[in-house]
CSV table of C-alpha atoms in Angstrom, one decimal:
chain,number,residue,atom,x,y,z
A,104,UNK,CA,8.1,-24.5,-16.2
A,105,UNK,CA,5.3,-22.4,-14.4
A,106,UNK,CA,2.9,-21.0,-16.4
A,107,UNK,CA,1.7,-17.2,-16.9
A,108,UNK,CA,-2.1,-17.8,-16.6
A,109,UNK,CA,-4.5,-20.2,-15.6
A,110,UNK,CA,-8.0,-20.8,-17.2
A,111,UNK,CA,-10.2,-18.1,-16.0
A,112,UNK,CA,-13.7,-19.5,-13.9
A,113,UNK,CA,-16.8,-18.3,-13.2
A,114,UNK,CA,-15.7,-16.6,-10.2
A,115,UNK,CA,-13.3,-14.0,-12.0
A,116,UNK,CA,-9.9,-13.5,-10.4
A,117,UNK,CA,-8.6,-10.3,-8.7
A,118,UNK,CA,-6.9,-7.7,-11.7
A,119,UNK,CA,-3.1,-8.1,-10.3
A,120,UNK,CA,-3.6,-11.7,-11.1
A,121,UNK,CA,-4.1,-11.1,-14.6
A,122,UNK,CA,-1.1,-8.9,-14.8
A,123,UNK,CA,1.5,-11.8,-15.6
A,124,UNK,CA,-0.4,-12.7,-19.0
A,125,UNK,CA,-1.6,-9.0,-20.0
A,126,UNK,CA,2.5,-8.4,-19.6
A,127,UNK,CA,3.1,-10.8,-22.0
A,128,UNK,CA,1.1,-10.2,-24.5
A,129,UNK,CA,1.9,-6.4,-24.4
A,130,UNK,CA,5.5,-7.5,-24.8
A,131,UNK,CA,5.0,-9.7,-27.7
A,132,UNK,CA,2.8,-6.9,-29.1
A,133,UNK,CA,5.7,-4.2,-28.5
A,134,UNK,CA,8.3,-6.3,-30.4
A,135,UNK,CA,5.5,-7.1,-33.3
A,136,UNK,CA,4.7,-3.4,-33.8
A,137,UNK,CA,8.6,-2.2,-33.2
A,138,UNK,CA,9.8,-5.1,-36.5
A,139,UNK,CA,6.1,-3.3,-38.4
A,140,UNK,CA,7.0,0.5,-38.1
A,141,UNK,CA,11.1,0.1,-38.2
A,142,UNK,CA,11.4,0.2,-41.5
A,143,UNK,CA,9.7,3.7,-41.9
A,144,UNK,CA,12.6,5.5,-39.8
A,145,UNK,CA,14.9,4.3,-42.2
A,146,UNK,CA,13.2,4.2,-45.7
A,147,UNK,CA,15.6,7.5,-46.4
A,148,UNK,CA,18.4,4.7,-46.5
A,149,UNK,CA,16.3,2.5,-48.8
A,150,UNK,CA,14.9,5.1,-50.9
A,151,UNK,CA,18.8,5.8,-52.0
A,152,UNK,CA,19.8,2.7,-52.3
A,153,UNK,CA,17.3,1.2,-54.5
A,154,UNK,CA,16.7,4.4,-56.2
A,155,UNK,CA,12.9,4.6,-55.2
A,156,UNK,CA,10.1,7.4,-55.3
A,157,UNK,CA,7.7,8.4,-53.1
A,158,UNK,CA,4.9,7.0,-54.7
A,159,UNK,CA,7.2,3.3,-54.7
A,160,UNK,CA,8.1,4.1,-50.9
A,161,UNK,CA,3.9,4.7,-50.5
A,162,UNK,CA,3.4,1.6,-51.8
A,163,UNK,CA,5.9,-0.8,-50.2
A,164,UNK,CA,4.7,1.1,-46.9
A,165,UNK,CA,1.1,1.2,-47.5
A,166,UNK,CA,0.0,-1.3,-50.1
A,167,UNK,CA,1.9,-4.8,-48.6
A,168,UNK,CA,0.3,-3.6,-45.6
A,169,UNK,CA,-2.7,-3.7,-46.8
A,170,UNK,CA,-3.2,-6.4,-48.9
A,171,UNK,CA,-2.4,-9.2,-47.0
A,172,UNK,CA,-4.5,-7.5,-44.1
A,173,UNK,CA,-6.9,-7.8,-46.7
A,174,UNK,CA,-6.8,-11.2,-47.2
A,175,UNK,CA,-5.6,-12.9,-43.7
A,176,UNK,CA,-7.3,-10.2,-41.1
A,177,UNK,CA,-10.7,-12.4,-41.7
A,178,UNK,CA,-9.6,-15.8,-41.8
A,179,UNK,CA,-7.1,-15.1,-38.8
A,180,UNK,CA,-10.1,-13.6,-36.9
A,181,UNK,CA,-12.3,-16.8,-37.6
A,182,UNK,CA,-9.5,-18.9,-36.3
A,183,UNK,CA,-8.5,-16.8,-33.3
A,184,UNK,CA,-12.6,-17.7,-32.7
A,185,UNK,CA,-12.5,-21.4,-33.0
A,186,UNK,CA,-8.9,-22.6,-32.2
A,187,UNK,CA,-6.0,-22.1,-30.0
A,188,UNK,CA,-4.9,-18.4,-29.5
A,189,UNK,CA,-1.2,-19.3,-28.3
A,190,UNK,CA,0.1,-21.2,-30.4
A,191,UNK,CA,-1.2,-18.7,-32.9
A,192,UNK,CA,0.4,-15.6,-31.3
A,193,UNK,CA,3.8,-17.7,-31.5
A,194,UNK,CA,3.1,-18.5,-35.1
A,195,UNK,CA,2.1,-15.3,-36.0
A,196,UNK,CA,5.5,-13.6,-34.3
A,197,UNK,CA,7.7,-16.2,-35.9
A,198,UNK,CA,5.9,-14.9,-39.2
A,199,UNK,CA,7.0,-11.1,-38.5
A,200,UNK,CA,10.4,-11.9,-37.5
A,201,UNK,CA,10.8,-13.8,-41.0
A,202,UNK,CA,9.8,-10.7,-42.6
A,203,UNK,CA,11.9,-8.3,-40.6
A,204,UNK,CA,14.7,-10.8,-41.7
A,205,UNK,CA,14.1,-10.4,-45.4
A,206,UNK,CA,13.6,-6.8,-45.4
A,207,UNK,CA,17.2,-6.4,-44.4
A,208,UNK,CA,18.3,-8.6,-46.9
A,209,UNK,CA,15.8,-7.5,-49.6
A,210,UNK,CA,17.6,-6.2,-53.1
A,211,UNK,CA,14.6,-5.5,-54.7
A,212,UNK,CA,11.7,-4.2,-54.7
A,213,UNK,CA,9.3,-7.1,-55.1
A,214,UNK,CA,11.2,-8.7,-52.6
A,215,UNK,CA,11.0,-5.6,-50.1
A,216,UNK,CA,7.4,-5.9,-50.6
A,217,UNK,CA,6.8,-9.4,-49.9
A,218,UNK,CA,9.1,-8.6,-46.8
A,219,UNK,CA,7.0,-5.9,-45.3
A,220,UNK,CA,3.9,-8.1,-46.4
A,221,UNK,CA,4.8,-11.0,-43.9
A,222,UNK,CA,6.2,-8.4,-40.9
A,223,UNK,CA,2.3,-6.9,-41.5
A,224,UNK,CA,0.5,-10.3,-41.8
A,225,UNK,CA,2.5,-11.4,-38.6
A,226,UNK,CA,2.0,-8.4,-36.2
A,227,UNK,CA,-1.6,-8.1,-37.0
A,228,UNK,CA,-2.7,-11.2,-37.0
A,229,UNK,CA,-0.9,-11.6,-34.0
A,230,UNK,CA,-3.0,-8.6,-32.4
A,231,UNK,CA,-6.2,-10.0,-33.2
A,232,UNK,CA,-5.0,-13.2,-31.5
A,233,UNK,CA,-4.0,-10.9,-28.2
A,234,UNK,CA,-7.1,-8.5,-27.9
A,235,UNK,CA,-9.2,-12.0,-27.5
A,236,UNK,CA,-7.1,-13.3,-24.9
A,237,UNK,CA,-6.6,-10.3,-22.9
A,238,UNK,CA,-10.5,-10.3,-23.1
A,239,UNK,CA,-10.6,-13.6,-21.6
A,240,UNK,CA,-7.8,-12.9,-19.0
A,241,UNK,CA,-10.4,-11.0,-17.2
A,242,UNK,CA,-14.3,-9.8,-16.4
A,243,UNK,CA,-15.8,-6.9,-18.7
A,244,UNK,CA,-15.8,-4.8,-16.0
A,245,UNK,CA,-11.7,-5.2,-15.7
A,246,UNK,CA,-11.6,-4.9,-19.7
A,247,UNK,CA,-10.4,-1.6,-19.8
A,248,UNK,CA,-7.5,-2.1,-18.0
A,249,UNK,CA,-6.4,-5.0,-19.5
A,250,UNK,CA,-6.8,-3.2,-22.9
A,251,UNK,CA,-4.6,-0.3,-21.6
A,252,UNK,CA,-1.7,-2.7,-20.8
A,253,UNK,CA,-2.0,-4.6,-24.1
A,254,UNK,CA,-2.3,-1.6,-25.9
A,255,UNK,CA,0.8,0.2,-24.0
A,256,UNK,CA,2.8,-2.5,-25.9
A,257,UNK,CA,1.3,-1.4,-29.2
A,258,UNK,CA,2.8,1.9,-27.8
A,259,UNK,CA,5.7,0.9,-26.8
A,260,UNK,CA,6.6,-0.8,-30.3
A,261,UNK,CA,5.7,2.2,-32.2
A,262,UNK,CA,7.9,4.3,-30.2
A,263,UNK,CA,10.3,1.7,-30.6
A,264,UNK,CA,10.4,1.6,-34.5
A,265,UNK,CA,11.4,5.3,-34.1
A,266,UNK,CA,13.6,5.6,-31.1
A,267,UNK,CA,15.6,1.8,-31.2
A,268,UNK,CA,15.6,1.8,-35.3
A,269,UNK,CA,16.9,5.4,-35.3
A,270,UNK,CA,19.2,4.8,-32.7
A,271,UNK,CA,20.7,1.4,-34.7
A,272,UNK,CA,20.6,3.4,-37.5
A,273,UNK,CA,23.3,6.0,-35.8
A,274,UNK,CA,25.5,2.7,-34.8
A,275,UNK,CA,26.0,1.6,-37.5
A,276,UNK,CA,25.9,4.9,-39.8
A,277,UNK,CA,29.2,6.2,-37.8
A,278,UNK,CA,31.0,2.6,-37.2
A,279,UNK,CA,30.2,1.9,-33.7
A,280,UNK,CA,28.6,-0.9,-33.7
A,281,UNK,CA,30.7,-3.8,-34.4
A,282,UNK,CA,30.5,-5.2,-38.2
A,283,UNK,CA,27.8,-7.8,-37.0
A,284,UNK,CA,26.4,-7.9,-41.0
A,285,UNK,CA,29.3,-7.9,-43.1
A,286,UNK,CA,29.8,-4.0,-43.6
A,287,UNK,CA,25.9,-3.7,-45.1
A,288,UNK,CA,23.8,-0.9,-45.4
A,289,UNK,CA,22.9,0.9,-42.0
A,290,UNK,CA,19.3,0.4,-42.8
A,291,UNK,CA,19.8,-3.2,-43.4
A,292,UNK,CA,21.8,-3.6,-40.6
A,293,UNK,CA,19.2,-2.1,-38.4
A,294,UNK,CA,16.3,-4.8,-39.5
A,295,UNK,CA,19.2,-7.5,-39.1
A,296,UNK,CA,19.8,-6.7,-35.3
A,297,UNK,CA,16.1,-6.0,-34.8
A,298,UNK,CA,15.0,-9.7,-36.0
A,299,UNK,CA,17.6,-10.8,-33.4
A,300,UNK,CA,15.8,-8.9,-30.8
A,301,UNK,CA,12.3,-10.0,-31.6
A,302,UNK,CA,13.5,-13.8,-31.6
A,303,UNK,CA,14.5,-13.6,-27.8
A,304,UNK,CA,11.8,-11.0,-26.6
A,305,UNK,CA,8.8,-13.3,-27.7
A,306,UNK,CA,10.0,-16.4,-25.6
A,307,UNK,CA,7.6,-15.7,-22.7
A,308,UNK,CA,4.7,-16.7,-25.1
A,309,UNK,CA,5.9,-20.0,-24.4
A,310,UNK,CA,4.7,-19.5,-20.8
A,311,UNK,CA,0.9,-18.3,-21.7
A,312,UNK,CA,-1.6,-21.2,-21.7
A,313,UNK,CA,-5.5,-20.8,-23.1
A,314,UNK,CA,-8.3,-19.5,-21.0
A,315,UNK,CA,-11.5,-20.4,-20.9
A,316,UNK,CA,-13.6,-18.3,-23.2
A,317,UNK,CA,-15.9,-16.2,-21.7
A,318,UNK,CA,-19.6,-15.0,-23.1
A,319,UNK,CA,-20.5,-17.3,-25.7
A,320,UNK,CA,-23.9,-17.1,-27.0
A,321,UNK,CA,-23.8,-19.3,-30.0
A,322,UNK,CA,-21.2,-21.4,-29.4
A,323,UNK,CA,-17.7,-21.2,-30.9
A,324,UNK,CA,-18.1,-24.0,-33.7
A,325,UNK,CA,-21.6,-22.6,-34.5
A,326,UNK,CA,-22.4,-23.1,-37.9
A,327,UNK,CA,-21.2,-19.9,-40.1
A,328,UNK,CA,-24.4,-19.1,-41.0
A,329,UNK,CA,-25.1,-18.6,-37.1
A,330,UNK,CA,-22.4,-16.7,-36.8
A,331,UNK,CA,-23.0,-14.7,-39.9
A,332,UNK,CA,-26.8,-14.3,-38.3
A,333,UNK,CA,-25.7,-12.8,-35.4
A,334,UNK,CA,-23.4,-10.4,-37.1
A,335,UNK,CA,-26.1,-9.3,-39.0
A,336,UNK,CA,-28.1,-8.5,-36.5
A,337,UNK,CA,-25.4,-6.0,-34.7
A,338,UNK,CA,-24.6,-4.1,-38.7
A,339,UNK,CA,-26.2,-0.6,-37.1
A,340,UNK,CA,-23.8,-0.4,-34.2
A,341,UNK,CA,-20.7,-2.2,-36.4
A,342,UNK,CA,-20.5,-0.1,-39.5
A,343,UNK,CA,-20.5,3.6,-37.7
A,344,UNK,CA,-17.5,1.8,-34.9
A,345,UNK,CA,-15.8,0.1,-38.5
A,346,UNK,CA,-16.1,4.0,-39.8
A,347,UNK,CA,-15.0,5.9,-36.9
A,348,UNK,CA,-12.0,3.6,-36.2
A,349,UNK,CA,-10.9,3.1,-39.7
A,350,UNK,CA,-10.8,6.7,-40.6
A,351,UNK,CA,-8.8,7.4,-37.3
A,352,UNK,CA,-5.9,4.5,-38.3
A,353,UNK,CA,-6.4,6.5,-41.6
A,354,UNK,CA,-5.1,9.7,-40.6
A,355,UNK,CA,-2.0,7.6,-38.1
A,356,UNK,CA,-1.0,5.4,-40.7
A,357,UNK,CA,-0.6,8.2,-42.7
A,358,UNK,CA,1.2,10.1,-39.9
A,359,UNK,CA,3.5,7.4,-39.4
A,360,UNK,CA,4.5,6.5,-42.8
A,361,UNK,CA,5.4,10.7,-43.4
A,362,UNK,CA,6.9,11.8,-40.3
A,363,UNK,CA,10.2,10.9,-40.9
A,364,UNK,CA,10.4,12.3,-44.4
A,365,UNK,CA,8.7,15.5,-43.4
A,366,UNK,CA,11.3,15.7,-40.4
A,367,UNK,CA,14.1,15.3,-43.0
A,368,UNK,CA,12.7,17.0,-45.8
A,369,UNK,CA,11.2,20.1,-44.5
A,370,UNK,CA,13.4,20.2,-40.8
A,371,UNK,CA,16.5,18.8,-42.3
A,372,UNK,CA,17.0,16.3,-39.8
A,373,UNK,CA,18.4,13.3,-40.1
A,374,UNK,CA,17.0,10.1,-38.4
A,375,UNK,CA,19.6,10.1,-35.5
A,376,UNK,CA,18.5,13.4,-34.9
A,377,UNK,CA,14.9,12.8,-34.3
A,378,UNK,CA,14.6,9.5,-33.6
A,379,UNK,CA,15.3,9.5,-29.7
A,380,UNK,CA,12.9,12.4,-29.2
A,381,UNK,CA,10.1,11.4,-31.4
A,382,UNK,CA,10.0,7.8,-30.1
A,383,UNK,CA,10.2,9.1,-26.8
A,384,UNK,CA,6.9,11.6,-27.1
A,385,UNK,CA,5.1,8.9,-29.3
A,386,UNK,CA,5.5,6.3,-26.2
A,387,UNK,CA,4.5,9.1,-24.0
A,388,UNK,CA,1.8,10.0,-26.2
A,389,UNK,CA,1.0,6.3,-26.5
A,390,UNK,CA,1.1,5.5,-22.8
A,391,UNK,CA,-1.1,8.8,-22.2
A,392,UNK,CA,-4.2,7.6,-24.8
A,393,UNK,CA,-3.9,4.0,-23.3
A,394,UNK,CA,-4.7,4.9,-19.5
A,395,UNK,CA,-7.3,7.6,-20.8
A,396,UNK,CA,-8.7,4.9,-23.3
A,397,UNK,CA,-9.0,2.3,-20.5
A,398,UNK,CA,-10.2,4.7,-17.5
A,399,UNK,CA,-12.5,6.5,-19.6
A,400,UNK,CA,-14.0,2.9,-21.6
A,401,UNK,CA,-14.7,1.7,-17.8
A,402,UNK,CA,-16.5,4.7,-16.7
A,403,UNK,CA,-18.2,5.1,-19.7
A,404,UNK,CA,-19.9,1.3,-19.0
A,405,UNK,CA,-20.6,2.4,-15.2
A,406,UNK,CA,-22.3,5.7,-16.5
A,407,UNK,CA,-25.5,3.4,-17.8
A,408,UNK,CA,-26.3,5.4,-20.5
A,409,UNK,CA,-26.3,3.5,-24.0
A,410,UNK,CA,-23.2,3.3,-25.7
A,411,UNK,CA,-21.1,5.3,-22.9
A,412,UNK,CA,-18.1,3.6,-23.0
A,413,UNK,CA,-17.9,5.5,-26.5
A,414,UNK,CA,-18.0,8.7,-25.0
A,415,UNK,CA,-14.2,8.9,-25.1
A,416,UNK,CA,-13.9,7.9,-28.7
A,417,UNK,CA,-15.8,10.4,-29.5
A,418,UNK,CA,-13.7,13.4,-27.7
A,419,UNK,CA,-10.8,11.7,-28.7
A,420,UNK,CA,-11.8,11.8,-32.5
A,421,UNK,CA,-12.6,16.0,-31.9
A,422,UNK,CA,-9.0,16.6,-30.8
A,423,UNK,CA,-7.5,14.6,-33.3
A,424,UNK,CA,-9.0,17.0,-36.3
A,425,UNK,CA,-6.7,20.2,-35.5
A,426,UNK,CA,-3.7,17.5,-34.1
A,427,UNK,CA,-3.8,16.5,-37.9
A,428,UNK,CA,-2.3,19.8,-38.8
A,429,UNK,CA,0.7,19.4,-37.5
A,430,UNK,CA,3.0,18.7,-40.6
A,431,UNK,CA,2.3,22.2,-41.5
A,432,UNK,CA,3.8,23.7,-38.2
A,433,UNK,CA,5.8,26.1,-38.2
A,434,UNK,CA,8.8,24.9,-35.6
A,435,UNK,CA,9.9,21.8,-34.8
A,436,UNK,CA,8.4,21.8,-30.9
A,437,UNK,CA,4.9,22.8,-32.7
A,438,UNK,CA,5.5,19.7,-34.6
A,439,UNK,CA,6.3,17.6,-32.1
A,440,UNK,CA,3.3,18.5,-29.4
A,441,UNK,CA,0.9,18.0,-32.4
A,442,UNK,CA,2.1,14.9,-33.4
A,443,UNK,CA,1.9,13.9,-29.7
A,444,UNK,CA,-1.9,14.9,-29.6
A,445,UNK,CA,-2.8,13.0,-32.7
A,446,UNK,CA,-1.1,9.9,-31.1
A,447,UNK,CA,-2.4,10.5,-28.1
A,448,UNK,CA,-6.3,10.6,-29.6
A,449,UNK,CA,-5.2,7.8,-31.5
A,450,UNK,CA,-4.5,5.5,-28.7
A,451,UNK,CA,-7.8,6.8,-26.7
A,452,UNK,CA,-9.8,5.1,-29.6
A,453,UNK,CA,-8.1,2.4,-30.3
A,454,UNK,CA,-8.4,1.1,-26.8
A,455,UNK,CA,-12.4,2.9,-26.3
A,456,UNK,CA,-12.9,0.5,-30.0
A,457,UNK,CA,-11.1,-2.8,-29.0
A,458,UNK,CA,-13.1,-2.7,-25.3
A,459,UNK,CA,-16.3,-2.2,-27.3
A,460,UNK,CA,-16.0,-5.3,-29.0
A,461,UNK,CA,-15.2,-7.3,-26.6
A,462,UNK,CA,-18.0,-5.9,-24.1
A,463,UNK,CA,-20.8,-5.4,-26.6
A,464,UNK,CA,-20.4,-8.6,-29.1
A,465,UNK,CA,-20.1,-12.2,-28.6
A,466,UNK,CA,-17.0,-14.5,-28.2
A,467,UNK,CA,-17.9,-16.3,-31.1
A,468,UNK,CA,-18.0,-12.9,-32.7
A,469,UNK,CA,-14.9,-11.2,-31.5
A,470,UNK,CA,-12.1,-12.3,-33.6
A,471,UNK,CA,-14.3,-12.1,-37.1
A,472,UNK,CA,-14.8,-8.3,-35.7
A,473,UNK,CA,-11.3,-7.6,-35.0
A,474,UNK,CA,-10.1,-9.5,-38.2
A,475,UNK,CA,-12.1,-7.4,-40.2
A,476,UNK,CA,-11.4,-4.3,-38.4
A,477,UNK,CA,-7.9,-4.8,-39.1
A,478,UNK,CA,-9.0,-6.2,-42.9
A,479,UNK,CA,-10.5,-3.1,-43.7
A,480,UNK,CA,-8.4,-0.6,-41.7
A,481,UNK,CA,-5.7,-1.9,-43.1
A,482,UNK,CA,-6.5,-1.8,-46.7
A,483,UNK,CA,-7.9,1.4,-46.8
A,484,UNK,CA,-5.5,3.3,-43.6
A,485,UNK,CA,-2.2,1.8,-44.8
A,486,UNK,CA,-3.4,1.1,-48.7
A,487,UNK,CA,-5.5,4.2,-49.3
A,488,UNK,CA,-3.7,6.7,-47.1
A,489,UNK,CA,-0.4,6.8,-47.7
A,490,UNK,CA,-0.6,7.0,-51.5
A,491,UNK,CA,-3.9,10.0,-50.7
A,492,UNK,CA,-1.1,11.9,-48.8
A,493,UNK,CA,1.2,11.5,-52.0
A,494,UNK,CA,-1.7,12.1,-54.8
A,495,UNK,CA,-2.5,15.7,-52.6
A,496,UNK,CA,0.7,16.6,-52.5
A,497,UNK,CA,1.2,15.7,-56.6
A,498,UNK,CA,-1.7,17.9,-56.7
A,499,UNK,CA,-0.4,20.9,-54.9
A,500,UNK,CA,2.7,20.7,-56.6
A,501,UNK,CA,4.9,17.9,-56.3
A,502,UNK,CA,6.7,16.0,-53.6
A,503,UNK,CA,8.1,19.2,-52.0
A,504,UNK,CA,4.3,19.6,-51.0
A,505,UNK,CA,4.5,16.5,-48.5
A,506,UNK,CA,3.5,18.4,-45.5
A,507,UNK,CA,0.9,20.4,-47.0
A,508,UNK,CA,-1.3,17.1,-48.5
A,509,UNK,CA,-0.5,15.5,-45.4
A,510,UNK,CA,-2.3,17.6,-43.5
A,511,UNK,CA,-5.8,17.3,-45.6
A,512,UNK,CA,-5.6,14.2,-45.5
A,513,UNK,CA,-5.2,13.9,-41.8
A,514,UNK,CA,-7.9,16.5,-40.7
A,515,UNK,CA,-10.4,14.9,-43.3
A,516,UNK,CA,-10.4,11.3,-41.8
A,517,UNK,CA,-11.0,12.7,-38.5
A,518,UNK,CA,-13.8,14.7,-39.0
A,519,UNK,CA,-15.4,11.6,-40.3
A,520,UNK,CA,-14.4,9.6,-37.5
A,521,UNK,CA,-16.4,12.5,-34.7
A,522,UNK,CA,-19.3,11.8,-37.2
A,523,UNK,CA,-19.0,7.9,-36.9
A,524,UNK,CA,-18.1,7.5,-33.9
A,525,UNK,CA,-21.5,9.4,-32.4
A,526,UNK,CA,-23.4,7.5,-34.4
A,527,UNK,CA,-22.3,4.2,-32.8
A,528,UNK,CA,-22.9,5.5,-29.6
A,529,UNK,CA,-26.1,5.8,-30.4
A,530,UNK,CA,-26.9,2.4,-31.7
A,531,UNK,CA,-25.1,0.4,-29.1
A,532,UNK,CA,-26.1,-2.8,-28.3
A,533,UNK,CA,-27.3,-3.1,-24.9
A,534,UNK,CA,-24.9,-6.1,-23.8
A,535,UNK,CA,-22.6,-9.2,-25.2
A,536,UNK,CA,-25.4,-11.8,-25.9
A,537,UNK,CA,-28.8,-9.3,-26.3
């Protein structure tokens, strides 16, 4: 069997030789965040079904998100520091695809939550694992790129738990798809087919083998009060990036977890209807924030000012405030080109966030960061938001006010995040290992 990737030396190997491992983790990461976001474009289904509210729906979305990024994000991020990143990734996608699985078999709501729980836990955990390797696939200088291609298969599987999900759900909605699942619901069937996907699409993981970690300055079995040393000593530049990037997966995980019902709420469109569309503009969108993210995160480290690889963050961030108003539009097509701006903005800091970590703190550091990154993203963006969006709306009237508290919520994180953002510009560490 040949293998995808061999250990990276001193002498760092051209880009295109890098491409074979980036392509598999971006694919791994594409079916991870396709079984995370699926069961959004269908929750309509679920929600009649099981005879669930909004504020049930916000919390099976948000909350078993949230809490096991909680409480795995860190430890997986120590791990991904110390141990083999791999077998981890496999682990982790095995973990998703159980939970994708018992969401379409779920007949409860306890159940549904543990379900979502272990697709989350799985898919983030496994992200943590791939933004460390595609770090070590190449040199810093090459890091922006090989963030854009990982982070196109982030795309890629959001636009996929829109358009693919949607598309299933049409299948099997109408009868033609064969009766693979025993004549259940359309929304079951959909997570059923979708676990069958995932279990043939991560095989090329298989293929990767470990590189050779690149700038360590304490060692990677330092003592953890080293490590916790070190992390100390970078808090300045850390808490304004944890801020900035938190508040912006605050105002998409919001986004995510509403569109559809505001689509078939306030546009009276089913998911069939939309789905094709929107996941075709949010890959668009996604692909379009990737290659700025990545181009602008390398320019930004070539323009030798402190902290400018940032500089697109921050831009990003600004565009994102009036993009957040888009579930008060007054057309569809106004809706859709906002939603493709706050995507896009979106995907320009994520990939500006993920490069800064990887060029601006240690090895030994890198997965703790991302871990809690994703800890505390994901228990305030998917715990917090979601049920904000539902309280504001309460607030302004009930649930027929979706749109309206969406939309506060959206343009209030990302004003913070043009705030936070600037700020860890500003107090940017000078390299990796200073």
């Amino acid at each position: 069997m040949t293998d995808f990737a061999r250990p990276i030396e001193a002498a760092a190997p051209p880009f295109a030789k890098t491409l074979l491992p980036l392509l598999a983790l971006a694919l791994a990461m594409a079916v991870g965040f396709t079984m995370m976001g699926a069961f959004g474009t269908v929750q309509e289904g679920a929600k009649a079904e099981l005879h669930l509210s909004d504020y049930t729906l916000s919390l099976i979305q948000g909350l078993s998100a949230a809490l096991p990024l909680a409480v795995f994000s860190i430890p997986i991020g120590i791990m991904v520091d110390r141990y083999n990143r791999v077998r981890m990734m496999i682990a982790l996608a095995f973990v998703w695809t159980l939970g994708t699985v018992l969401t379409g078999l779920a007949h409860s709501v306890p159940l549904l939550f543990v379900a979502r729980m272990l697709t989350g836990i799985g898919t983030t955990g496994a992200l943590t694992a791939a933004l460390s390797l595609c770090a070590d696939f190449c040199v810093p200088t090459q890091r922006g790129r090989a963030m854009l291609i990982v982070n196109l298969g982030k795309s890629l599987g959001v636009a996929l738990a829109l358009a693919l999900s949607g598309a299933l759900f049409g299948l099997f909605a109408h009868g033609r798809a064969p009766a693979w699942f025993a004549g259940m619901m359309p929304w079951r069937s959909v997570h059923l087919c979708l676990a069958v996907v995932s279990m043939l699409a991560i095989l090329p993981l298989f293929l990767l083998r470990e590189p050779v970690r690149q700038e360590v300055a304490a060692g990677t079995h330092a003592p953890f009060k080293v490590v916790a040393g070190e992390l100390w000593a970078r808090r300045v530049f850390l808490i304004p990036l944890f801020i900035g990037q938190i508040s912006v997966v605050m105002a998409d995980a919001a986004a995510g977890i509403w569109v559809s019902p505001v689509l078939s709420r306030t546009f009276h469109l089913q998911p069939d209807q939309f789905a094709g569309w929107m996941g075709a503009l949010l890959f668009g969108a996604g692909v379009v924030g990737a290659i700025v993210g990545g181009l602008s995160a390398d320019r930004g480290q070539k323009s030798g000012r402190r902290g400018g690889l940032l500089i697109g963050a921050i831009l990003a961030a600004a565009l994102g405030v009036p993009a957040a108003l888009f579930p008060i539009m007054p057309s569809v097509p106004l809706f859709g080109v906002a939603v493709g701006l706050l995507v896009t903005c979106g995907a320009v800091t994520g990939v500006v966030t993920s490069v800064a970590l990887t060029v601006l703190i240690p090895n030994e550091l890198r997965g703790l960061c991302i871990g809690a990154f994703i800890a505390i993203a994901g228990l305030i963006g998917y715990g917090l938001a979601p049920t904000l969006v539902a309280a504001a709306s309460g607030m302004l009237g009930g649930e027929a006010h979706l749109a309206q508290g969406l939309a506060i919520v959206g343009v209030v994180t990302s004003a913070i995040s043009v705030v936070a953002f600037t700020m860890a510009m500003r107090r940017a560490p000078v390299s990796a290992t200073a």
